[in-house]
Each structure stands twice: as C-alpha cells, then as structure tokens.
Coordinates of C-alpha atoms and ligand atoms in Angstrom, one line a residue:
M1 CA 0.0 0.0 0.0
K2 CA 1.2 3.5 -0.8
G3 CA 2.3 5.4 2.3
R4 CA 0.9 8.7 3.6
F5 CA 2.5 12.0 2.8
I6 CA 2.3 14.7 5.5
A7 CA 3.9 18.1 5.1
F8 CA 4.6 20.7 7.8
E9 CA 4.6 24.4 7.2
G10 CA 5.1 27.5 9.3
C11 CA 7.2 30.6 9.8
E12 CA 10.8 30.5 10.9
G13 CA 10.9 29.2 14.5
A14 CA 7.3 27.9 14.5
G15 CA 8.6 24.7 16.0
K16 CA 8.2 22.4 13.0
S17 CA 11.3 20.3 13.8
T18 CA 10.2 19.8 17.4
Q19 CA 6.7 18.8 16.4
M20 CA 8.0 16.5 13.7
R21 CA 10.2 14.8 16.2
L22 CA 7.4 14.3 18.7
L23 CA 5.1 12.9 16.0
S24 CA 7.9 10.6 14.9
E25 CA 8.2 9.3 18.5
Y26 CA 4.5 8.7 18.5
L27 CA 4.6 6.8 15.2
T28 CA 7.5 4.7 16.4
S29 CA 5.6 3.8 19.6
R30 CA 2.7 2.6 17.4
G31 CA 5.0 0.7 15.1
I32 CA 4.2 2.9 12.0
P33 CA 7.1 2.9 9.6
H34 CA 8.0 6.4 8.5
I35 CA 10.8 8.8 7.5
L36 CA 11.5 12.4 8.5
T37 CA 12.8 14.6 5.7
R38 CA 13.0 18.3 4.8
E39 CA 13.0 20.8 2.0
P40 CA 15.1 22.1 0.5
G41 CA 17.2 19.1 1.1
G42 CA 16.7 15.5 2.1
G43 CA 19.1 13.8 -0.3
Q44 CA 22.7 14.6 -1.3
I45 CA 21.9 16.7 -4.4
S46 CA 19.1 18.7 -2.8
E47 CA 21.2 19.4 0.3
A48 CA 23.9 20.8 -2.1
I49 CA 21.2 23.1 -3.7
R50 CA 20.0 24.1 -0.2
K51 CA 23.5 25.4 0.6
I52 CA 23.5 27.6 -2.5
I53 CA 20.0 29.0 -1.8
L54 CA 20.5 29.8 1.9
D55 CA 24.2 31.0 1.7
G56 CA 24.2 34.6 3.1
K57 CA 27.0 35.4 0.5
N58 CA 24.6 34.8 -2.4
S59 CA 22.9 38.2 -2.0
E60 CA 22.7 38.8 -5.8
M61 CA 20.5 35.8 -6.4
T62 CA 17.4 36.8 -8.3
D63 CA 13.9 35.9 -7.0
E64 CA 13.3 33.8 -10.1
C65 CA 16.5 31.9 -9.6
E66 CA 15.6 31.3 -6.0
A67 CA 12.2 29.9 -7.0
L68 CA 13.7 27.7 -9.6
L69 CA 16.3 26.3 -7.2
Y70 CA 13.6 25.4 -4.7
A71 CA 11.7 23.7 -7.4
A72 CA 14.9 21.9 -8.6
A73 CA 15.6 20.7 -5.0
R74 CA 12.0 19.5 -4.8
V75 CA 12.0 17.4 -7.9
Q76 CA 15.2 15.7 -6.9
H77 CA 14.0 15.1 -3.3
L78 CA 10.7 13.6 -4.6
A79 CA 12.6 11.2 -6.8
D80 CA 15.4 10.1 -4.5
T81 CA 13.6 10.3 -1.1
V82 CA 9.9 10.8 -1.0
A83 CA 8.6 8.6 -3.8
P84 CA 10.7 5.5 -2.8
A85 CA 9.5 5.8 0.8
L86 CA 5.8 6.1 -0.2
A87 CA 6.3 3.1 -2.5
R88 CA 7.6 1.1 0.4
G89 CA 4.4 2.0 2.3
E90 CA 6.1 4.3 4.7
T91 CA 4.6 7.6 6.1
V92 CA 6.6 10.6 4.9
L93 CA 6.9 13.6 7.3
C94 CA 8.3 16.4 5.3
D95 CA 9.5 19.7 6.8
R96 CA 8.2 22.3 4.2
Y97 CA 6.9 21.6 0.7
I98 CA 5.0 23.4 -2.1
F99 CA 3.2 25.9 0.1
S100 CA 6.6 27.3 1.3
S101 CA 7.2 28.3 -2.3
F102 CA 3.8 30.0 -2.6
A103 CA 4.2 31.8 0.8
Y104 CA 7.9 32.8 0.5
Q105 CA 8.5 33.3 -3.2
G106 CA 4.9 34.3 -4.0
Y107 CA 3.6 36.4 -1.1
G108 CA 7.1 37.2 0.3
R109 CA 9.1 38.0 -2.8
G110 CA 6.1 39.0 -4.9
L111 CA 6.5 36.4 -7.7
S112 CA 3.2 35.4 -9.4
L113 CA 1.5 32.4 -8.1
A114 CA 0.8 31.3 -11.7
F115 CA 4.6 31.2 -12.4
L116 CA 5.2 29.2 -9.2
K117 CA 2.4 26.7 -10.0
E118 CA 3.8 26.2 -13.4
I119 CA 7.4 25.5 -12.3
N120 CA 6.1 23.2 -9.5
A121 CA 3.5 21.4 -11.7
F122 CA 5.3 18.1 -11.5
A123 CA 4.9 18.2 -7.7
I124 CA 1.3 19.5 -7.8
E125 CA 0.1 16.9 -10.3
K126 CA 1.9 13.8 -8.9
Y127 CA 2.8 14.4 -5.3
M128 CA 0.4 16.5 -3.3
P129 CA 0.6 15.6 0.4
D130 CA -2.4 13.9 2.0
L131 CA -2.4 16.8 4.4
T132 CA -0.3 19.9 5.1
V133 CA -0.2 20.9 8.7
F134 CA 0.4 24.7 9.2
L135 CA 1.9 25.5 12.6
D136 CA 0.1 28.8 13.3
I137 CA 2.3 31.3 15.1
P138 CA 2.9 34.9 13.8
S139 CA 6.4 35.5 12.3
S140 CA 7.3 38.0 15.0
R141 CA 6.6 35.6 17.9
A142 CA 8.3 32.8 16.0
F143 CA 11.5 34.9 15.7
E144 CA 11.3 35.8 19.4
R145 CA 11.2 32.1 20.2
K146 CA 14.3 31.4 18.2
H147 CA 16.1 34.6 19.5
G148 CA 16.3 36.5 16.3
A149 CA 17.4 35.9 12.7
D150 CA 20.5 33.9 11.8
P151 CA 23.1 36.3 10.1
D152 CA 24.4 33.5 7.8
D153 CA 20.9 32.6 6.5
R154 CA 19.8 34.5 3.4
M155 CA 16.1 33.8 4.0
E156 CA 16.1 34.7 7.7
Q157 CA 17.9 38.0 6.7
A158 CA 15.0 39.0 4.4
G159 CA 13.6 41.3 7.1
E160 CA 10.5 41.7 9.2
A161 CA 8.2 43.0 6.6
F162 CA 9.1 40.1 4.3
H163 CA 8.3 37.5 7.1
K164 CA 5.0 39.3 7.9
R165 CA 4.0 39.0 4.2
V166 CA 4.9 35.3 4.4
Y167 CA 2.7 34.7 7.4
Q168 CA -0.2 36.6 5.8
G169 CA 0.4 34.6 2.7
Y170 CA 0.0 31.4 4.6
K171 CA -3.3 32.8 5.9
S172 CA -4.5 33.4 2.3
L173 CA -3.3 29.9 1.2
L174 CA -5.3 28.3 4.1
K175 CA -8.4 29.9 2.5
E176 CA -7.5 29.0 -1.0
Y177 CA -6.6 25.3 -0.1
P178 CA -9.0 24.4 2.8
E179 CA -8.9 20.7 2.0
E180 CA -5.1 20.5 1.5
M181 CA -3.9 22.6 4.5
T182 CA -5.1 22.9 8.1
A183 CA -3.8 25.3 10.7
V184 CA -2.9 24.1 14.2
D185 CA -2.8 26.6 17.1
C186 CA 0.7 26.7 18.6
S187 CA 0.1 29.1 21.5
G188 CA 0.2 26.4 24.2
T189 CA 3.1 24.1 25.2
K190 CA 4.8 21.9 22.7
Y191 CA 3.0 18.9 24.2
E192 CA -0.4 20.5 23.7
T193 CA 0.5 21.4 20.1
S194 CA 1.7 17.8 19.6
A195 CA -1.5 16.4 21.0
R196 CA -3.5 18.6 18.6
I197 CA -1.5 17.5 15.6
A198 CA -1.9 13.8 16.5
E199 CA -5.7 14.3 17.0
L200 CA -6.0 16.1 13.6
L201 CA -4.1 13.3 11.8
R202 CA -6.1 10.6 13.5
S203 CA -9.4 12.4 12.6
R204 CA -8.3 12.4 8.9
G205 CA -7.4 8.7 9.1
L206 CA -3.8 9.4 8.4
I207 CA -2.2 7.8 11.4
G208 CA -3.4 4.8 13.5
Ligands
LIG1 P1 15.3 26.2 7.2 O1 16.6 26.5 8.0 O2 15.0 24.7 7.1 O3 14.2 27.0 7.9 P2 13.1 26.5 8.9 O4 13.8 25.8 10.0 O5 12.3 27.7 9.3 O6 12.2 25.5 8.1 O7 15.4 26.9 5.8 C1 14.5 26.8 4.9 C2 14.2 28.1 4.4 O8 13.8 28.1 3.0 C3 13.2 28.9 5.1 O9 13.5 30.2 5.3 C4 12.0 28.8 4.2 C5 12.6 28.8 2.8 N1 11.9 28.1 1.7 C6 11.4 28.9 0.7 O10 11.5 30.1 0.7 N2 10.7 28.3 -0.3 C7 10.5 26.9 -0.4 O11 9.9 26.4 -1.3 C8 11.0 26.1 0.7 C9 10.9 24.6 0.7 C10 11.7 26.8 1.7

C-alpha cells in the first residue's frame, strides 16, 4: 500500500522540527514505519542546492533563480527520497513543501502564483501531500522564540516586513486550499500542540 505523505509548514521558529520529532516518536511507539525529511534538502543533491540557496553570501540571487532552485531541489528530493518511501508504504513527514514556495517566493518575494504553480506542476500533479499541517504562530513571535534571525541565513535575513507577508500569505493559502492545508494553534506548550496534531491526523485517518 502506498504510504501517507504529510507536510509541515510555518514561519521560521514555529517549532516544526520539534513537532515532527514528537510525531515521529508517537509513530515509532505505534510501530508505524516512517521517514523524517526536509525541503530544501533530504538527499545529497538537494542538500547541495540548499547550501547555495541559503548561503548569506549569495545576496545577488534573483527571486526567479531562488524559486527555480527550490523547485529543482523539490523534484530531486521527490525522486530520491519521498517517492521510494511512499512506494515502500512508509509515512513521509516532510518539513516544508510546495506551500513554502507559494508563501515565501509568492507572497514574500512577490512572484506570481501562476509562475510558481507552473514550475512546480510536477509536484502538484503527482505528489500532493495527503495533508499539510500549518503551525500557526505569527512570524514576530516565532523569531522571538528562536532569539532573532541567523546572520548567515539569506532567507532569515530578508527582514521583518518580508516575514510578515509570508505569514499573511499562509493565511490566504489556508483559505485557498481548505482541503489541503489545516492550521494548528501553537500558542500552548509543545506537548499541547503535539496532541492537537496527532488528533488532527487521527481524525483524517492518516495515522493509526
Ligand atoms: P530552514 O533553515 O529549514 O528554515 P526552517 O527551520 O524555518 O524551516 O530553511 C528553509 C528556508 O527556506 C526557510 O527560510 C523557508 C525557505 N523556503 C522557501 O523560501 N521556499 C521553499 O519552497 C522552501 C521549501 C523553503
């Protein structure tokens, strides 16, 4: 049987990796085979592309180049990591996916959503997640939690206004894609959030 594909989205510092780790522990305790992976990255080639995209020294990168590199990392990651795991019947927990491109390169950078949908068509047509979980915490609070932006990370250095647009972008995407993406309130403790996520995934029949 084909495995389940679950993506996680949110602003910088929303706690995606913590929540994915807690969910992974839960799945392990239930004997559900799964992998944890991330975008951009996952495999060797996509991790190399990630370094180019995020490198603070690449300040001259155009927005279009950035969007195409994210899409390139995605197609490779799907081929070498996601698709094989799904074919083995494993659940795939992916840190960021297509809605990151829409929120960051679309709403954040100002590229057209039509262009982003076109360059990501391969992912949209063949590999939409069964559900995308949006960890809902405004960008300013998220940055507070992680004690400010990383000076070596080009995306984190994009500024407060950029990250506000990204957060508002996610809010618009939640309206545009109500079936595909669901918000989870992250204002409580990490364990409360984790319980909410597990309940959501159970209610959709995505985890046992
Ligand atoms: P990362 O350090 O993994 O950030 P986080 O821990 O917040 O997930 O770096 C990923 C960065 O890439 C993050 O700033 C979001 C950005 N991104 C895009 O702009 N577009 C995309 O399509 C993806 C997948 C990520």
